PDB file of C-alpha atoms in Angstrom:
ATOM      1  CA  UNK A 713     -96.256   6.390  88.950  1.00 95.00           C
ATOM      2  CA  UNK A 714     -98.494   7.624  86.159  1.00 97.00           C
ATOM      3  CA  UNK A 715    -100.464   4.806  84.529  1.00 97.00           C
ATOM      4  CA  UNK A 716    -103.319   6.768  82.952  1.00 96.00           C
ATOM      5  CA  UNK A 717    -106.837   5.409  83.079  1.00 98.00           C
ATOM      6  CA  UNK A 718    -107.608   2.339  85.203  1.00 98.00           C
ATOM      7  CA  UNK A 719    -110.390  -0.270  85.214  1.00 99.00           C
ATOM      8  CA  UNK A 720    -110.906  -2.996  87.794  1.00 99.00           C
ATOM      9  CA  UNK A 721    -113.162  -5.895  88.721  1.00 99.00           C
ATOM     10  CA  UNK A 722    -113.563  -7.265  92.216  1.00 98.00           C
ATOM     11  CA  UNK A 723    -115.830  -8.686  94.878  1.00 98.00           C
ATOM     12  CA  UNK A 724    -116.887  -6.907  98.064  1.00 98.00           C
ATOM     13  CA  UNK A 725    -116.454  -8.504 101.498  1.00 98.00           C
ATOM     14  CA  UNK A 726    -120.144  -9.483 101.402  1.00 97.00           C
ATOM     15  CA  UNK A 727    -119.723 -11.219  98.040  1.00 98.00           C
ATOM     16  CA  UNK A 728    -121.097  -8.665  95.572  1.00 98.00           C
ATOM     17  CA  UNK A 729    -119.325  -8.136  92.255  1.00 99.00           C
ATOM     18  CA  UNK A 730    -117.978  -4.680  91.502  1.00 99.00           C
ATOM     19  CA  UNK A 731    -116.477  -2.915  88.497  1.00 99.00           C
ATOM     20  CA  UNK A 732    -114.639   0.394  88.700  1.00 99.00           C
ATOM     21  CA  UNK A 733    -113.106   3.020  86.467  1.00 99.00           C
ATOM     22  CA  UNK A 734    -110.702   5.832  87.281  1.00 98.00           C
ATOM     23  CA  UNK A 735    -109.848   8.757  85.044  1.00 97.00           C
ATOM     24  CA  UNK A 736    -106.241   9.841  85.553  1.00 95.00           C
ATOM     25  CA  UNK A 737    -104.944  12.538  83.256  1.00 89.00           C
ATOM     26  CA  UNK A 738    -102.050  14.930  82.866  1.00 89.00           C
ATOM     27  CA  UNK A 739    -103.241  16.531  79.627  1.00 84.00           C
ATOM     28  CA  UNK A 740    -107.000  16.884  80.231  1.00 79.00           C
ATOM     29  CA  UNK A 741    -107.703  16.934  83.998  1.00 79.00           C
ATOM     30  CA  UNK A 742    -110.730  19.236  83.749  1.00 83.00           C
ATOM     31  CA  UNK A 743    -113.319  16.503  83.403  1.00 89.00           C
ATOM     32  CA  UNK A 744    -116.195  15.191  85.466  1.00 88.00           C
ATOM     33  CA  UNK A 745    -118.586  12.258  85.613  1.00 94.00           C
ATOM     34  CA  UNK A 746    -122.314  12.729  84.995  1.00 94.00           C
ATOM     35  CA  UNK A 747    -124.665   9.940  86.102  1.00 93.00           C
ATOM     36  CA  UNK A 748    -127.978   8.871  84.611  1.00 91.00           C
ATOM     37  CA  UNK A 749    -130.223   6.017  85.713  1.00 88.00           C
ATOM     38  CA  UNK A 750    -128.281   3.228  84.020  1.00 94.00           C
ATOM     39  CA  UNK A 751    -125.142   4.940  82.736  1.00 97.00           C
ATOM     40  CA  UNK A 752    -122.338   7.383  83.524  1.00 97.00           C
ATOM     41  CA  UNK A 753    -120.594   9.736  81.102  1.00 96.00           C
ATOM     42  CA  UNK A 754    -117.241  11.506  81.255  1.00 96.00           C
ATOM     43  CA  UNK A 755    -117.431  15.073  79.931  1.00 93.00           C
ATOM     44  CA  UNK A 756    -115.394  18.296  80.222  1.00 89.00           C
ATOM     45  CA  UNK A 757    -116.104  20.540  83.175  1.00 87.00           C
ATOM     46  CA  UNK A 758    -117.960  23.798  82.470  1.00 88.00           C
ATOM     47  CA  UNK A 759    -115.612  26.234  80.794  1.00 85.00           C
ATOM     48  CA  UNK A 760    -113.521  23.477  79.237  1.00 83.00           C
ATOM     49  CA  UNK A 761    -115.952  22.239  76.592  1.00 83.00           C
ATOM     50  CA  UNK A 762    -113.532  23.141  73.806  1.00 88.00           C
ATOM     51  CA  UNK A 763    -111.115  20.451  75.031  1.00 84.00           C
ATOM     52  CA  UNK A 764    -112.988  17.929  72.870  1.00 84.00           C
ATOM     53  CA  UNK A 765    -111.779  19.850  69.826  1.00 83.00           C
ATOM     54  CA  UNK A 766    -108.201  19.156  70.915  1.00 84.00           C
ATOM     55  CA  UNK A 767    -108.832  15.468  71.627  1.00 84.00           C
ATOM     56  CA  UNK A 768    -112.105  13.764  70.633  1.00 85.00           C
ATOM     57  CA  UNK A 769    -111.367  10.771  72.874  1.00 87.00           C
ATOM     58  CA  UNK A 770    -111.880  12.608  76.185  1.00 86.00           C
ATOM     59  CA  UNK A 771    -115.711  12.538  76.303  1.00 93.00           C
ATOM     60  CA  UNK A 772    -117.656   9.255  76.278  1.00 96.00           C
ATOM     61  CA  UNK A 773    -120.004   6.966  78.154  1.00 97.00           C
ATOM     62  CA  UNK A 774    -117.808   5.145  80.659  1.00 98.00           C
ATOM     63  CA  UNK A 775    -120.419   2.940  82.353  1.00 99.00           C
ATOM     64  CA  UNK A 776    -123.610   1.163  81.342  1.00 98.00           C
ATOM     65  CA  UNK A 777    -125.862  -1.334  83.099  1.00 99.00           C
ATOM     66  CA  UNK A 778    -127.456  -3.791  80.671  1.00 98.00           C
ATOM     67  CA  UNK A 779    -129.331  -7.089  80.328  1.00 97.00           C
ATOM     68  CA  UNK A 780    -132.034  -6.042  82.771  1.00 96.00           C
ATOM     69  CA  UNK A 781    -129.533  -5.147  85.458  1.00 97.00           C
ATOM     70  CA  UNK A 782    -127.425  -8.293  85.228  1.00 98.00           C
ATOM     71  CA  UNK A 783    -124.242  -6.865  83.690  1.00 99.00           C
ATOM     72  CA  UNK A 784    -122.141  -3.740  84.282  1.00 99.00           C
ATOM     73  CA  UNK A 785    -119.764  -2.471  81.580  1.00 99.00           C
ATOM     74  CA  UNK A 786    -117.086   0.126  82.414  1.00 99.00           C
ATOM     75  CA  UNK A 787    -114.432   1.347  79.981  1.00 99.00           C
ATOM     76  CA  UNK A 788    -112.180   4.258  79.097  1.00 98.00           C
ATOM     77  CA  UNK A 789    -113.832   5.198  75.818  1.00 96.00           C
ATOM     78  CA  UNK A 790    -116.431   4.899  73.093  1.00 97.00           C
ATOM     79  CA  UNK A 791    -116.213   1.102  73.213  1.00 98.00           C
ATOM     80  CA  UNK A 792    -118.624   1.156  76.175  1.00 99.00           C
ATOM     81  CA  UNK A 793    -121.698   1.431  73.968  1.00 98.00           C
ATOM     82  CA  UNK A 794    -121.015  -1.306  71.378  1.00 98.00           C
ATOM     83  CA  UNK A 795    -119.881  -3.713  74.096  1.00 99.00           C
ATOM     84  CA  UNK A 796    -123.005  -2.998  76.153  1.00 99.00           C
ATOM     85  CA  UNK A 797    -125.282  -3.300  73.127  1.00 98.00           C
ATOM     86  CA  UNK A 798    -123.831  -6.662  72.114  1.00 99.00           C
ATOM     87  CA  UNK A 799    -124.166  -8.052  75.642  1.00 99.00           C
ATOM     88  CA  UNK A 800    -127.710  -6.697  75.909  1.00 98.00           C
ATOM     89  CA  UNK A 801    -128.565  -8.508  72.671  1.00 98.00           C
ATOM     90  CA  UNK A 802    -127.409 -11.815  74.165  1.00 97.00           C
ATOM     91  CA  UNK A 803    -123.817 -12.088  72.986  1.00 98.00           C
ATOM     92  CA  UNK A 804    -121.395 -13.705  75.476  1.00 98.00           C
ATOM     93  CA  UNK A 805    -119.213 -11.201  77.318  1.00 98.00           C
ATOM     94  CA  UNK A 806    -115.977 -12.569  75.868  1.00 98.00           C
ATOM     95  CA  UNK A 807    -117.224 -12.235  72.311  1.00 99.00           C
ATOM     96  CA  UNK A 808    -118.702  -8.770  72.846  1.00 99.00           C
ATOM     97  CA  UNK A 809    -115.395  -7.527  74.220  1.00 99.00           C
ATOM     98  CA  UNK A 810    -113.243  -9.111  71.527  1.00 98.00           C
ATOM     99  CA  UNK A 811    -115.396  -8.048  68.580  1.00 98.00           C
ATOM    100  CA  UNK A 812    -115.834  -4.475  69.776  1.00 99.00           C
ATOM    101  CA  UNK A 813    -112.156  -3.962  70.548  1.00 98.00           C
ATOM    102  CA  UNK A 814    -111.009  -5.458  67.251  1.00 97.00           C
ATOM    103  CA  UNK A 815    -113.437  -3.205  65.390  1.00 98.00           C
ATOM    104  CA  UNK A 816    -112.492   0.024  67.193  1.00 98.00           C
ATOM    105  CA  UNK A 817    -108.778  -0.668  67.741  1.00 98.00           C
ATOM    106  CA  UNK A 818    -106.664   1.344  70.183  1.00 97.00           C
ATOM    107  CA  UNK A 819    -107.161   5.101  70.292  1.00 95.00           C
ATOM    108  CA  UNK A 820    -105.214   6.675  67.464  1.00 94.00           C
ATOM    109  CA  UNK A 821    -104.049   9.673  69.483  1.00 90.00           C
ATOM    110  CA  UNK A 822    -100.460  10.832  69.965  1.00 87.00           C
ATOM    111  CA  UNK A 823     -99.945   8.160  72.661  1.00 91.00           C
ATOM    112  CA  UNK A 824    -101.648   5.218  70.898  1.00 95.00           C
ATOM    113  CA  UNK A 825    -103.716   4.911  74.070  1.00 96.00           C
ATOM    114  CA  UNK A 826    -105.049   1.391  74.678  1.00 98.00           C
ATOM    115  CA  UNK A 827    -108.744   0.788  75.159  1.00 98.00           C
ATOM    116  CA  UNK A 828    -109.404  -0.943  78.482  1.00 99.00           C
ATOM    117  CA  UNK A 829    -112.602  -2.588  79.721  1.00 99.00           C
ATOM    118  CA  UNK A 830    -114.098  -4.132  82.851  1.00 99.00           C
ATOM    119  CA  UNK A 831    -117.297  -6.208  82.837  1.00 99.00           C
ATOM    120  CA  UNK A 832    -119.035  -7.972  85.724  1.00 99.00           C
ATOM    121  CA  UNK A 833    -122.073 -10.265  85.678  1.00 99.00           C
ATOM    122  CA  UNK A 834    -123.926 -10.570  88.977  1.00 98.00           C
ATOM    123  CA  UNK A 835    -125.870 -13.675  87.908  1.00 96.00           C
ATOM    124  CA  UNK A 836    -122.799 -15.891  87.687  1.00 96.00           C
ATOM    125  CA  UNK A 837    -120.330 -13.794  89.730  1.00 97.00           C
ATOM    126  CA  UNK A 838    -117.892 -13.393  86.855  1.00 98.00           C
ATOM    127  CA  UNK A 839    -115.589 -10.526  86.000  1.00 99.00           C
ATOM    128  CA  UNK A 840    -113.671  -9.788  82.810  1.00 99.00           C
ATOM    129  CA  UNK A 841    -110.840  -7.454  81.893  1.00 99.00           C
ATOM    130  CA  UNK A 842    -109.971  -6.620  78.300  1.00 99.00           C
ATOM    131  CA  UNK A 843    -107.575  -4.361  76.449  1.00 99.00           C
ATOM    132  CA  UNK A 844    -106.561  -3.623  72.889  1.00 98.00           C
ATOM    133  CA  UNK A 845    -103.119  -2.101  72.411  1.00 97.00           C
ATOM    134  CA  UNK A 846    -100.936  -1.303  69.439  1.00 96.00           C
ATOM    135  CA  UNK A 847     -99.215  -4.661  69.974  1.00 96.00           C
ATOM    136  CA  UNK A 848    -102.091  -6.941  70.899  1.00 96.00           C
ATOM    137  CA  UNK A 849    -105.534  -7.815  72.215  1.00 97.00           C
ATOM    138  CA  UNK A 850    -106.350  -9.498  75.536  1.00 97.00           C
ATOM    139  CA  UNK A 851    -109.709 -10.637  76.915  1.00 98.00           C
ATOM    140  CA  UNK A 852    -109.538 -12.480  80.236  1.00 98.00           C
ATOM    141  CA  UNK A 853    -112.009 -13.784  82.798  1.00 98.00           C
ATOM    142  CA  UNK A 854    -110.489 -13.104  86.189  1.00 98.00           C
ATOM    143  CA  UNK A 855    -110.640 -15.504  89.176  1.00 97.00           C
ATOM    144  CA  UNK A 856    -112.873 -13.415  91.428  1.00 98.00           C
ATOM    145  CA  UNK A 857    -113.199 -14.006  95.157  1.00 97.00           C
ATOM    146  CA  UNK A 858    -114.410 -11.864  98.080  1.00 98.00           C
ATOM    147  CA  UNK A 859    -112.131  -9.008  99.202  1.00 97.00           C
ATOM    148  CA  UNK A 860    -110.006  -9.183  96.032  1.00 98.00           C
ATOM    149  CA  UNK A 861    -109.741  -7.008  92.912  1.00 98.00           C
ATOM    150  CA  UNK A 862    -107.855  -7.118  89.600  1.00 99.00           C
ATOM    151  CA  UNK A 863    -106.997  -4.144  87.430  1.00 99.00           C
ATOM    152  CA  UNK A 864    -105.430  -2.989  84.182  1.00 99.00           C
ATOM    153  CA  UNK A 865    -104.361   0.500  83.101  1.00 98.00           C
ATOM    154  CA  UNK A 866    -103.682   2.313  79.848  1.00 98.00           C
ATOM    155  CA  UNK A 867     -99.946   2.867  80.398  1.00 97.00           C
ATOM    156  CA  UNK A 868     -97.137   0.951  82.133  1.00 94.00           C
ATOM    157  CA  UNK A 869     -99.585  -1.626  83.549  1.00 96.00           C
ATOM    158  CA  UNK A 870    -101.541  -2.344  80.378  1.00 96.00           C
ATOM    159  CA  UNK A 871    -101.034  -6.105  80.215  1.00 95.00           C
ATOM    160  CA  UNK A 872    -103.682  -8.200  81.962  1.00 97.00           C
ATOM    161  CA  UNK A 873    -102.228 -10.368  84.708  1.00 96.00           C
ATOM    162  CA  UNK A 874    -103.554 -12.135  87.790  1.00 96.00           C
ATOM    163  CA  UNK A 875    -100.594 -10.562  89.580  1.00 96.00           C
ATOM    164  CA  UNK A 876    -102.195  -7.123  89.186  1.00 96.00           C
ATOM    165  CA  UNK A 877    -104.459  -7.588  92.173  1.00 97.00           C
ATOM    166  CA  UNK A 878    -104.931  -6.536  95.753  1.00 96.00           C
ATOM    167  CA  UNK A 879    -107.130  -6.524  98.838  1.00 97.00           C
ATOM    168  CA  UNK A 880    -110.564  -5.002  98.295  1.00 97.00           C
ATOM    169  CA  UNK A 881    -112.536  -3.930 101.358  1.00 96.00           C
ATOM    170  CA  UNK A 882    -115.003  -1.573  99.659  1.00 97.00           C
ATOM    171  CA  UNK A 883    -118.640  -2.491 100.261  1.00 97.00           C
ATOM    172  CA  UNK A 884    -120.495   0.318  98.481  1.00 98.00           C
ATOM    173  CA  UNK A 885    -119.884   2.052  95.139  1.00 98.00           C
ATOM    174  CA  UNK A 886    -118.962   5.190  97.066  1.00 98.00           C
ATOM    175  CA  UNK A 887    -116.341   3.206  98.994  1.00 98.00           C
ATOM    176  CA  UNK A 888    -115.037   1.776  95.724  1.00 98.00           C
ATOM    177  CA  UNK A 889    -114.655   5.259  94.212  1.00 98.00           C
ATOM    178  CA  UNK A 890    -112.719   6.447  97.247  1.00 98.00           C
ATOM    179  CA  UNK A 891    -110.487   3.379  97.004  1.00 98.00           C
ATOM    180  CA  UNK A 892    -109.825   3.908  93.296  1.00 98.00           C
ATOM    181  CA  UNK A 893    -108.855   7.529  93.839  1.00 97.00           C
ATOM    182  CA  UNK A 894    -106.353   6.933  96.611  1.00 95.00           C
ATOM    183  CA  UNK A 895    -106.605   3.629  98.454  1.00 95.00           C
ATOM    184  CA  UNK A 896    -104.150   0.733  98.500  1.00 94.00           C
ATOM    185  CA  UNK A 897    -101.878   0.591  95.457  1.00 95.00           C
ATOM    186  CA  UNK A 898    -103.918   3.325  93.782  1.00 97.00           C
ATOM    187  CA  UNK A 899    -102.499   5.847  96.228  1.00 95.00           C
ATOM    188  CA  UNK A 900     -99.235   5.435  94.298  1.00 96.00           C
ATOM    189  CA  UNK A 901    -100.891   5.996  90.895  1.00 97.00           C
ATOM    190  CA  UNK A 902    -100.743   9.728  90.199  1.00 96.00           C
ATOM    191  CA  UNK A 903    -102.995  12.363  88.618  1.00 95.00           C
ATOM    192  CA  UNK A 904    -106.450  11.078  89.651  1.00 96.00           C
ATOM    193  CA  UNK A 905    -109.373  13.067  88.250  1.00 95.00           C
ATOM    194  CA  UNK A 906    -112.593  11.167  88.936  1.00 97.00           C
ATOM    195  CA  UNK A 907    -113.800   7.624  89.612  1.00 98.00           C
ATOM    196  CA  UNK A 908    -116.925   5.613  88.817  1.00 98.00           C
ATOM    197  CA  UNK A 909    -118.031   2.311  90.351  1.00 98.00           C
ATOM    198  CA  UNK A 910    -120.869  -0.182  89.998  1.00 98.00           C
ATOM    199  CA  UNK A 911    -121.643  -2.624  92.830  1.00 99.00           C
ATOM    200  CA  UNK A 912    -124.208  -5.396  92.445  1.00 98.00           C
ATOM    201  CA  UNK A 913    -127.439  -5.277  94.434  1.00 97.00           C
ATOM    202  CA  UNK A 914    -130.284  -7.784  94.697  1.00 94.00           C
ATOM    203  CA  UNK A 915    -132.039  -6.221  91.715  1.00 93.00           C
ATOM    204  CA  UNK A 916    -129.257  -4.687  89.620  1.00 97.00           C
ATOM    205  CA  UNK A 917    -126.346  -2.358  90.319  1.00 98.00           C
ATOM    206  CA  UNK A 918    -125.761   0.720  92.403  1.00 97.00           C
ATOM    207  CA  UNK A 919    -123.691   3.363  90.597  1.00 98.00           C
ATOM    208  CA  UNK A 920    -121.595   6.127  92.127  1.00 97.00           C
ATOM    209  CA  UNK A 921    -119.011   8.642  91.019  1.00 97.00           C
ATOM    210  CA  UNK A 922    -116.578  10.846  92.918  1.00 96.00           C
ATOM    211  CA  UNK A 923    -114.069  13.523  91.975  1.00 94.00           C
ATOM    212  CA  UNK A 924    -110.525  13.398  93.293  1.00 92.00           C
ATOM    213  CA  UNK A 925    -109.758  15.813  96.149  1.00 83.00           C
ATOM    214  CA  UNK A 926    -108.337  19.117  95.003  1.00 72.00           C
ATOM    215  CA  UNK A 927    -104.591  19.077  95.612  1.00 64.00           C
TER     216      UNK A 927
END
């Protein structure tokens, strides 16, 4: 089943919060993740730079670590930066998500693609999912517990529900990327391109990214 982009929040077996993001695409699969110290960006692969002229929504910062390493923000679009900036300035996560998504709205492309977001806070072990669609806005704190994750996608599975969950055995961000690309229920979600994950450490977050295997 094709569900487009996916974000998730979860807790590792050892009790560390994790947020993940998977790019799945049928129209623009030639993209990659580029990591910096406290952020990750999605950009076209070399030779496909002109794709952004066809769709300006395909390149963006997808992950940022803010508030001195306390909070990780992962999303499917340009909402990453305003959400991260509001949280970094001291705004509660719920409010930062709601205000940013209301302001930006869903992506006004040919599919009316929803904006989806995942935020985790390692200081209080909380995780949030949020989405703005053509028909509504949802911001929800999820009931996190070890070895469990919750997710939301841009298509088909774009309503936030505690039923959209599963077993989560990933311990490292690399493990989480592998899981997002083809583990558990995600093995049945088609057209994976790349994945990004942030897992809490004692002093902040460890970030990783991984491309899907070439078919």
